[in-house]
Amino acid sequence: MDRSAEFRKWKAQCLSKADLSRKGSVDEDVVELVQFLNTRDQFFTTSSCAGRILLLDGGINGFEVQKQNCGWLLVTHKPCEKDDVIVALKKANGDATLKFEPFILHVQCQQLQDAQILHSVAIDSGFRNSGITVGKRGKIMLAVRSTHGLEVPLSHKGKLMVTEEYIDFLLNVANQKMEENKKRIERFYNCLHHALERETMTNLYPKIKEKNNSSYTHKKQRNPEKAHAQCITKENDKELENDDDDLGINITIFPEGY
């Protein structure tokens, strides 16, 4: 079986499976993005989360919450109110932790150059922790990730360890992160449209490619005059400069069974 046929087989199998997430469906804020990617021959999504605020009740290993051993006291993909958290905290018996988890998306790509296009778009959109993994069986996976999460313990053995005023402060921070997360998703979607349109044009007119399609690099120097073409404004560029330092592409080889 050639690689293209094998990729189509993987895609058909993945998209025909039931959604096994807790919610059982794609989050509202990324439905359009997921559908758009899945209509393209060279991509299909394997998992996604639009971003959420969580209140978990369970043990803490260091500062890392083990969600599989926790009770989910509250989960929302929208801005969260203090009263909802206070009510949920009353159900806590262990160590309750408030978390904000930003947007994450996994996309399997037909070719490495397809993954590189998505990776470049993700970086320009503010998802600076994105990366590409390549399995020995040839599966090429692009993960869209960022690092602007939040994780704060609120109670210990069922006893609240912080004031309501502090909880209100934390929720303001979490809700601001949620709003920024939504802007980055919209930016990613718009930039993806532009990038794929440019790729289609360069494939149709190869002579243009040599002139307009610069080689893929680990770190790109931004040119303010080309900000519009890169689907990122000068203002957005400054906004993202201090967010994350790692702009590199990481390629990992998985074990044989992947």
PDB file of C-alpha atoms in Angstrom, residues 56-157:
ATOM      1  CA  LEU A  56     -10.230  19.021  40.463  1.00  0.00           C
ATOM      2  CA  ASP A  57     -10.387  17.151  43.760  1.00  0.00           C
ATOM      3  CA  GLY A  58      -7.622  14.644  44.347  1.00  0.00           C
ATOM      4  CA  GLY A  59      -4.001  14.022  45.259  1.00  0.00           C
ATOM      5  CA  ILE A  60      -1.120  16.169  44.065  1.00  0.00           C
ATOM      6  CA  ASN A  61       2.153  14.626  42.958  1.00  0.00           C
ATOM      7  CA  GLY A  62       4.546  17.509  43.446  1.00  0.00           C
ATOM      8  CA  PHE A  63       2.660  20.305  41.690  1.00  0.00           C
ATOM      9  CA  GLU A  64       1.282  18.101  38.941  1.00  0.00           C
ATOM     10  CA  VAL A  65      -2.360  17.123  39.227  1.00  0.00           C
ATOM     11  CA  GLN A  66      -3.052  13.510  38.225  1.00  0.00           C
ATOM     12  CA  LYS A  67      -6.454  13.982  36.587  1.00  0.00           C
ATOM     13  CA  GLN A  68      -7.171  10.267  36.212  1.00  0.00           C
ATOM     14  CA  ASN A  69      -7.233   9.933  40.016  1.00  0.00           C
ATOM     15  CA  CYS A  70      -9.244  13.093  40.633  1.00  0.00           C
ATOM     16  CA  GLY A  71     -12.875  14.024  40.993  1.00  0.00           C
ATOM     17  CA  TRP A  72     -13.975  16.701  38.548  1.00  0.00           C
ATOM     18  CA  LEU A  73     -15.780  19.264  40.667  1.00  0.00           C
ATOM     19  CA  LEU A  74     -16.219  21.831  37.893  1.00  0.00           C
ATOM     20  CA  VAL A  75     -15.335  22.173  34.230  1.00  0.00           C
ATOM     21  CA  THR A  76     -16.224  24.973  31.832  1.00  0.00           C
ATOM     22  CA  HIS A  77     -15.068  26.160  28.430  1.00  0.00           C
ATOM     23  CA  LYS A  78     -16.413  29.647  29.176  1.00  0.00           C
ATOM     24  CA  PRO A  79     -15.406  32.349  31.687  1.00  0.00           C
ATOM     25  CA  CYS A  80     -16.014  31.145  35.237  1.00  0.00           C
ATOM     26  CA  GLU A  81     -17.854  32.841  38.114  1.00  0.00           C
ATOM     27  CA  LYS A  82     -16.562  32.859  41.707  1.00  0.00           C
ATOM     28  CA  ASP A  83     -19.870  31.598  43.119  1.00  0.00           C
ATOM     29  CA  ASP A  84     -19.669  28.486  40.948  1.00  0.00           C
ATOM     30  CA  VAL A  85     -16.198  27.697  42.306  1.00  0.00           C
ATOM     31  CA  ILE A  86     -17.220  28.308  45.922  1.00  0.00           C
ATOM     32  CA  VAL A  87     -20.178  25.935  45.577  1.00  0.00           C
ATOM     33  CA  ALA A  88     -18.011  23.295  43.892  1.00  0.00           C
ATOM     34  CA  LEU A  89     -15.319  23.575  46.588  1.00  0.00           C
ATOM     35  CA  LYS A  90     -17.830  22.482  49.219  1.00  0.00           C
ATOM     36  CA  LYS A  91     -17.800  19.044  47.565  1.00  0.00           C
ATOM     37  CA  ALA A  92     -14.030  18.696  47.890  1.00  0.00           C
ATOM     38  CA  ASN A  93     -12.709  16.003  50.227  1.00  0.00           C
ATOM     39  CA  GLY A  94      -9.062  16.012  49.195  1.00  0.00           C
ATOM     40  CA  ASP A  95      -6.729  18.576  47.645  1.00  0.00           C
ATOM     41  CA  ALA A  96      -8.733  20.798  45.295  1.00  0.00           C
ATOM     42  CA  THR A  97      -6.823  22.506  42.507  1.00  0.00           C
ATOM     43  CA  LEU A  98      -7.956  25.215  40.102  1.00  0.00           C
ATOM     44  CA  LYS A  99      -6.555  24.871  36.593  1.00  0.00           C
ATOM     45  CA  PHE A 100      -6.755  26.670  33.286  1.00  0.00           C
ATOM     46  CA  GLU A 101      -5.772  24.478  30.346  1.00  0.00           C
ATOM     47  CA  PRO A 102      -5.254  26.305  27.022  1.00  0.00           C
ATOM     48  CA  PHE A 103      -6.229  25.135  23.542  1.00  0.00           C
ATOM     49  CA  ILE A 104      -4.613  21.935  22.321  1.00  0.00           C
ATOM     50  CA  LEU A 105      -4.997  20.271  18.942  1.00  0.00           C
ATOM     51  CA  HIS A 106      -3.452  17.138  17.435  1.00  0.00           C
ATOM     52  CA  VAL A 107      -3.416  16.830  13.662  1.00  0.00           C
ATOM     53  CA  GLN A 108      -2.050  13.922  11.655  1.00  0.00           C
ATOM     54  CA  CYS A 109      -0.455  15.134   8.442  1.00  0.00           C
ATOM     55  CA  GLN A 110       0.172  13.338   5.166  1.00  0.00           C
ATOM     56  CA  GLN A 111       3.660  14.749   4.578  1.00  0.00           C
ATOM     57  CA  LEU A 112       6.247  16.522   6.699  1.00  0.00           C
ATOM     58  CA  GLN A 113       5.887  19.700   4.645  1.00  0.00           C
ATOM     59  CA  ASP A 114       2.156  19.734   5.505  1.00  0.00           C
ATOM     60  CA  ALA A 115       3.021  19.547   9.215  1.00  0.00           C
ATOM     61  CA  GLN A 116       5.596  22.323   8.765  1.00  0.00           C
ATOM     62  CA  ILE A 117       2.940  24.629   7.330  1.00  0.00           C
ATOM     63  CA  LEU A 118       0.690  24.034  10.354  1.00  0.00           C
ATOM     64  CA  HIS A 119       3.626  24.425  12.727  1.00  0.00           C
ATOM     65  CA  SER A 120       4.568  27.785  11.208  1.00  0.00           C
ATOM     66  CA  VAL A 121       0.958  28.982  11.463  1.00  0.00           C
ATOM     67  CA  ALA A 122       0.741  27.810  15.082  1.00  0.00           C
ATOM     68  CA  ILE A 123       3.924  29.666  16.072  1.00  0.00           C
ATOM     69  CA  ASP A 124       2.767  32.883  14.376  1.00  0.00           C
ATOM     70  CA  SER A 125      -0.597  32.589  16.147  1.00  0.00           C
ATOM     71  CA  GLY A 126       0.938  32.446  19.623  1.00  0.00           C
ATOM     72  CA  PHE A 127       1.072  28.680  20.202  1.00  0.00           C
ATOM     73  CA  ARG A 128       4.806  28.693  20.868  1.00  0.00           C
ATOM     74  CA  ASN A 129       5.005  25.202  22.407  1.00  0.00           C
ATOM     75  CA  SER A 130       3.808  23.446  19.241  1.00  0.00           C
ATOM     76  CA  GLY A 131       5.821  20.605  17.766  1.00  0.00           C
ATOM     77  CA  ILE A 132       5.990  17.773  15.253  1.00  0.00           C
ATOM     78  CA  THR A 133       6.491  14.091  16.040  1.00  0.00           C
ATOM     79  CA  VAL A 134       7.300  11.396  13.492  1.00  0.00           C
ATOM     80  CA  GLY A 135       6.625   7.735  14.247  1.00  0.00           C
ATOM     81  CA  LYS A 136       8.573   4.820  12.805  1.00  0.00           C
ATOM     82  CA  ARG A 137       5.452   3.710  10.960  1.00  0.00           C
ATOM     83  CA  GLY A 138       5.459   7.049   9.189  1.00  0.00           C
ATOM     84  CA  LYS A 139       2.749   8.825  11.158  1.00  0.00           C
ATOM     85  CA  ILE A 140       3.436  12.550  11.198  1.00  0.00           C
ATOM     86  CA  MET A 141       1.668  14.349  14.045  1.00  0.00           C
ATOM     87  CA  LEU A 142       1.467  18.082  14.677  1.00  0.00           C
ATOM     88  CA  ALA A 143       0.545  19.206  18.194  1.00  0.00           C
ATOM     89  CA  VAL A 144      -0.662  22.792  18.629  1.00  0.00           C
ATOM     90  CA  ARG A 145       0.116  23.880  22.190  1.00  0.00           C
ATOM     91  CA  SER A 146       0.935  26.925  24.277  1.00  0.00           C
ATOM     92  CA  THR A 147       2.281  27.451  27.773  1.00  0.00           C
ATOM     93  CA  HIS A 148      -0.093  30.061  29.212  1.00  0.00           C
ATOM     94  CA  GLY A 149      -1.780  27.625  31.601  1.00  0.00           C
ATOM     95  CA  LEU A 150      -2.592  28.046  35.284  1.00  0.00           C
ATOM     96  CA  GLU A 151      -2.563  25.566  38.178  1.00  0.00           C
ATOM     97  CA  VAL A 152      -3.144  26.605  41.809  1.00  0.00           C
ATOM     98  CA  PRO A 153      -4.049  24.447  44.862  1.00  0.00           C
ATOM     99  CA  LEU A 154      -6.991  25.830  46.847  1.00  0.00           C
ATOM    100  CA  SER A 155      -7.679  23.277  49.566  1.00  0.00           C
ATOM    101  CA  HIS A 156      -5.934  20.499  51.487  1.00  0.00           C
ATOM    102  CA  LYS A 157      -7.803  17.453  52.808  1.00  0.00           C
TER     103      LYS A 157
END
